[in-house]
Coordinates of C-alpha atoms and ligand atoms in Angstrom, one line a residue:
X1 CA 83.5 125.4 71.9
X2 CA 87.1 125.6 72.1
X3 CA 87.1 127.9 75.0
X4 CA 84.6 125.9 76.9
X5 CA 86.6 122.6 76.7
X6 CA 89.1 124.9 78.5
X7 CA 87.7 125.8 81.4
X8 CA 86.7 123.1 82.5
X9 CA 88.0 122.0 86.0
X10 CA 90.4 120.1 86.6
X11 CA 91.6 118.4 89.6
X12 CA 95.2 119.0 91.4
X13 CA 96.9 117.2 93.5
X14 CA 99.8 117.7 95.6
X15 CA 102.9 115.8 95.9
X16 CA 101.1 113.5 98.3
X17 CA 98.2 112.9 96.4
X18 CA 95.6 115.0 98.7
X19 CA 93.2 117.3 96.4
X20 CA 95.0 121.0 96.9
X21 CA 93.2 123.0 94.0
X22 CA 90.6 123.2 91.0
X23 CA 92.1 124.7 88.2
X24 CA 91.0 125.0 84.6
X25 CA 92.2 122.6 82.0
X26 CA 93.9 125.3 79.9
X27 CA 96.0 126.0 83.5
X28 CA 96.8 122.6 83.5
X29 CA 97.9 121.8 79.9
X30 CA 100.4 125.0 80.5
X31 CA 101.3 123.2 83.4
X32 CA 101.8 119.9 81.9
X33 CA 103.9 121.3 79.5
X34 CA 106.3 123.1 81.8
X35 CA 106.4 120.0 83.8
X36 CA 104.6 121.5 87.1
X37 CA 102.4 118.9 87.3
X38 CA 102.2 115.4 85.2
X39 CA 98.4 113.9 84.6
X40 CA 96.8 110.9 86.5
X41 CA 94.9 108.2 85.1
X42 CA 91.9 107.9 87.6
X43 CA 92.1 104.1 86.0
X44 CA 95.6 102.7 86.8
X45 CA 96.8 105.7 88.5
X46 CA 99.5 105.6 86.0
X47 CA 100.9 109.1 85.6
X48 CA 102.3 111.1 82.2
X49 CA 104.6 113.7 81.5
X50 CA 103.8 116.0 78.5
X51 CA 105.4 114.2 75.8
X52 CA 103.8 111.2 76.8
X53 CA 100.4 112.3 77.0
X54 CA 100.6 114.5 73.9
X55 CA 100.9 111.7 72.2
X56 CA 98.3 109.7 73.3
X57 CA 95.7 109.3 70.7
X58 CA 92.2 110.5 71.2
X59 CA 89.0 108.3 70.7
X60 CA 85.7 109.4 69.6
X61 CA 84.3 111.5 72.6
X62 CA 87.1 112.4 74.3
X63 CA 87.6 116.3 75.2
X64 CA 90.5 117.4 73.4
X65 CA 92.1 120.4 72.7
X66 CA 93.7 121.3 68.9
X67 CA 96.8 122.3 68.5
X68 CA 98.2 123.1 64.9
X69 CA 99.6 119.5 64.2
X70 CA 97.4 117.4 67.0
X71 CA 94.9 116.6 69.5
X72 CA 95.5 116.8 73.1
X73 CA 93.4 114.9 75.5
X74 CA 91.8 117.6 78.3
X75 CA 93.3 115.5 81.9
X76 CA 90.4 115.3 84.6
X77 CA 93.3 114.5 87.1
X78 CA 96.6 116.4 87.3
X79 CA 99.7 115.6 90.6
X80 CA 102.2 118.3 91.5
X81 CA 105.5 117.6 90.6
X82 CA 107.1 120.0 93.5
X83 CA 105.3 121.4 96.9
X84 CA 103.7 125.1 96.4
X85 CA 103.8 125.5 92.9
X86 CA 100.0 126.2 92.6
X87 CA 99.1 129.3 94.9
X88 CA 96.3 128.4 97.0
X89 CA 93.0 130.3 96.2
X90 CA 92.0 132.2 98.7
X91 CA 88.0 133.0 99.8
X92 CA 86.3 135.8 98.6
X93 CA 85.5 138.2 101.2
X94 CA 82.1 138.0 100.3
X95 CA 78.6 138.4 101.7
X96 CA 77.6 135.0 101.0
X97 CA 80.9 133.7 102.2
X98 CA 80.4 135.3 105.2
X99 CA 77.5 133.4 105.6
X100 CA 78.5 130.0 104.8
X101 CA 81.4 130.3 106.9
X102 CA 79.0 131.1 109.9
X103 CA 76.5 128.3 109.0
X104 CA 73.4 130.8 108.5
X105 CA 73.8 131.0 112.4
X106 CA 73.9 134.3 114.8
X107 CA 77.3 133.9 116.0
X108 CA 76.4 135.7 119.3
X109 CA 72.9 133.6 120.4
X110 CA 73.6 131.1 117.9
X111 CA 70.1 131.5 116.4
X112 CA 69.0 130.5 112.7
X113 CA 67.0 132.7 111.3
X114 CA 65.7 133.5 107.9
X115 CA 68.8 135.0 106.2
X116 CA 67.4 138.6 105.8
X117 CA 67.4 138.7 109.6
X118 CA 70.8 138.4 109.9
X119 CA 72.8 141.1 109.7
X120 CA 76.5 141.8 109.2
X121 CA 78.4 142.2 112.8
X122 CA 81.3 144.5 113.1
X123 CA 82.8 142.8 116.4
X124 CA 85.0 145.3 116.9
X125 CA 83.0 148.7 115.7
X126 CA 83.6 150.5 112.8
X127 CA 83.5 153.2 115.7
X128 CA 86.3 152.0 117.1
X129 CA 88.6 151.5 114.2
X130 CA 87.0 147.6 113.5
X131 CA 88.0 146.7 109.8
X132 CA 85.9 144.8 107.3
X133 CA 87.8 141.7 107.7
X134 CA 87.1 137.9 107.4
X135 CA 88.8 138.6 111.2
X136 CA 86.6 141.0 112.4
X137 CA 83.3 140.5 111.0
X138 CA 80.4 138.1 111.8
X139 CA 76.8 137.2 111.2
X140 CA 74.2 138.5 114.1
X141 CA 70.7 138.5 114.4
X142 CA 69.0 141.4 114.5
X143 CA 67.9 141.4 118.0
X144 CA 72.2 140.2 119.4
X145 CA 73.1 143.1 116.7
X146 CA 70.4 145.7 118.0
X147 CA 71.8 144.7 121.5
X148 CA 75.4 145.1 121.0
X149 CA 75.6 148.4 119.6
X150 CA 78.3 150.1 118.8
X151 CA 80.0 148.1 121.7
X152 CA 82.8 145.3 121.6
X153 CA 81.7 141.6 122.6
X154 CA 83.1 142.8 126.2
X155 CA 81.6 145.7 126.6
X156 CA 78.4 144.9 125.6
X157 CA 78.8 140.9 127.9
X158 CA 78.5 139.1 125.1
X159 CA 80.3 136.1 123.6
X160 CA 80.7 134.6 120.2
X161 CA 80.4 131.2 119.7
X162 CA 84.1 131.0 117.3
X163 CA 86.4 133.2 116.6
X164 CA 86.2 134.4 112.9
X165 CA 89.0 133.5 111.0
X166 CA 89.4 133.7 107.0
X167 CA 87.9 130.4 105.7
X168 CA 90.3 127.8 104.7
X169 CA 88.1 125.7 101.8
X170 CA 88.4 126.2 98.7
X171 CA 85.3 127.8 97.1
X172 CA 85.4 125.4 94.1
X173 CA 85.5 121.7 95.4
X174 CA 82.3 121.8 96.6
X175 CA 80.2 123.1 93.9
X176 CA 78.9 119.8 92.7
X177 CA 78.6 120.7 88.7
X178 CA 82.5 120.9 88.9
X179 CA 82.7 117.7 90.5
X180 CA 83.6 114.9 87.5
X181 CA 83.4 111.2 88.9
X182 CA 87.0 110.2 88.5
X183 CA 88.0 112.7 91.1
X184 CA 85.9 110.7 93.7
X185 CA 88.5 108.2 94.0
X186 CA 90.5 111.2 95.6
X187 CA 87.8 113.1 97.4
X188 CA 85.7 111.0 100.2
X189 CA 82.7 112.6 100.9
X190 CA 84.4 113.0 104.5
X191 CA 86.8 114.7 103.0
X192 CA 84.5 118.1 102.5
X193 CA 84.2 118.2 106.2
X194 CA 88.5 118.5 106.4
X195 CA 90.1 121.4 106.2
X196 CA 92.4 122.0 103.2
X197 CA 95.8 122.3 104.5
X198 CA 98.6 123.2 101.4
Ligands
LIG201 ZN1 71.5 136.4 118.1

């Protein structure tokens, strides 16, 4: 139960009170406690350093966590006391990634087909040296992959739509059952559309 409490997400924010990060409650207590970050009421916007929230008691309900001689409120909210304390979490390289990044969409014809006829595009070959690389690497349909070869976008006449680039969200904001309420008051649904910038 314990354990559970402590992974839950909590909300960071940087020193200008812009979402940075999702980290774990446990993360944030630690951080709390070495005074990295101080906890936000979503209410008043009030904010606490360790010794004052540590001493807040808890009502019935409340997540807490126990220490030896007390109870500790879990915070939903947490603000960064200094710029780049909280390293920024970078995107798995991942298949489904890969796809999300590329909107389910060849990125040659710009087609949307059913996901197991898209295929994995090496723009530069593996042929000719082409790494496995959020750079390098793009979703094609079968047909613009067939096509291409074991050719470059140049040598084969054929353009992407966007350059690839490494994916700059965050995987965790936007997986709603990590979302608690008090956080909309910092995240605008428009906000998911920005890109995170640390
Ligand atoms: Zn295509």
């Amino acid at each position: 139960m314990q354990s559970v409490v402590l992974t839950r997400p909590t909300l960071v924010l940087n020193k200008a009170w812009q979402p940075v990060h999702v980290a774990t409650a446990a993360r944030c207590l630690i951080m709390l406690w070495n005074g990295t970050v101080k906890v936000v009421d979503p209410q008043d916007y009030q904010t606490y350093s360790w010794e004052d929230w540590s001493n807040i008691p808890a009502q019935n309900g409340d997540d807490v966590v126990r220490t030896v001689d007390r109870e500790i409120l879990l915070p939903e909210i947490v603000v960064l006391q200094n710029y780049s304390k909280v390293p920024r979490q970078t995107v798995t390289f991942s298949r489904r990634n890969l796809f999300r990044r590329d909107g389910f969409r060849c990125q040659y014809c710009g087609c949307k087909p059913q996901s197991s006829d898209l295929t994995i595009d090496h723009v530069i070959p593996r042929s000719q040296q082409g790494g496995s690389s959020w750079e390098n690497c793009v979703l094609a349909c079968i047909k613009c992959n067939t096509h291409k070869g074991g050719r470059t976008p140049k040598q084969a006449s054929m353009k992407l739509l966007k350059k690839p680039v490494r994916p700059k969200w965050t995987h965790l904001f936007d997986v709603p059952q990590h979302r608690i309420s008090s956080w909309s008051r910092f995240i605008s649904d428009a906000y998911w559309d920005v890109e995170l910038q640390e």
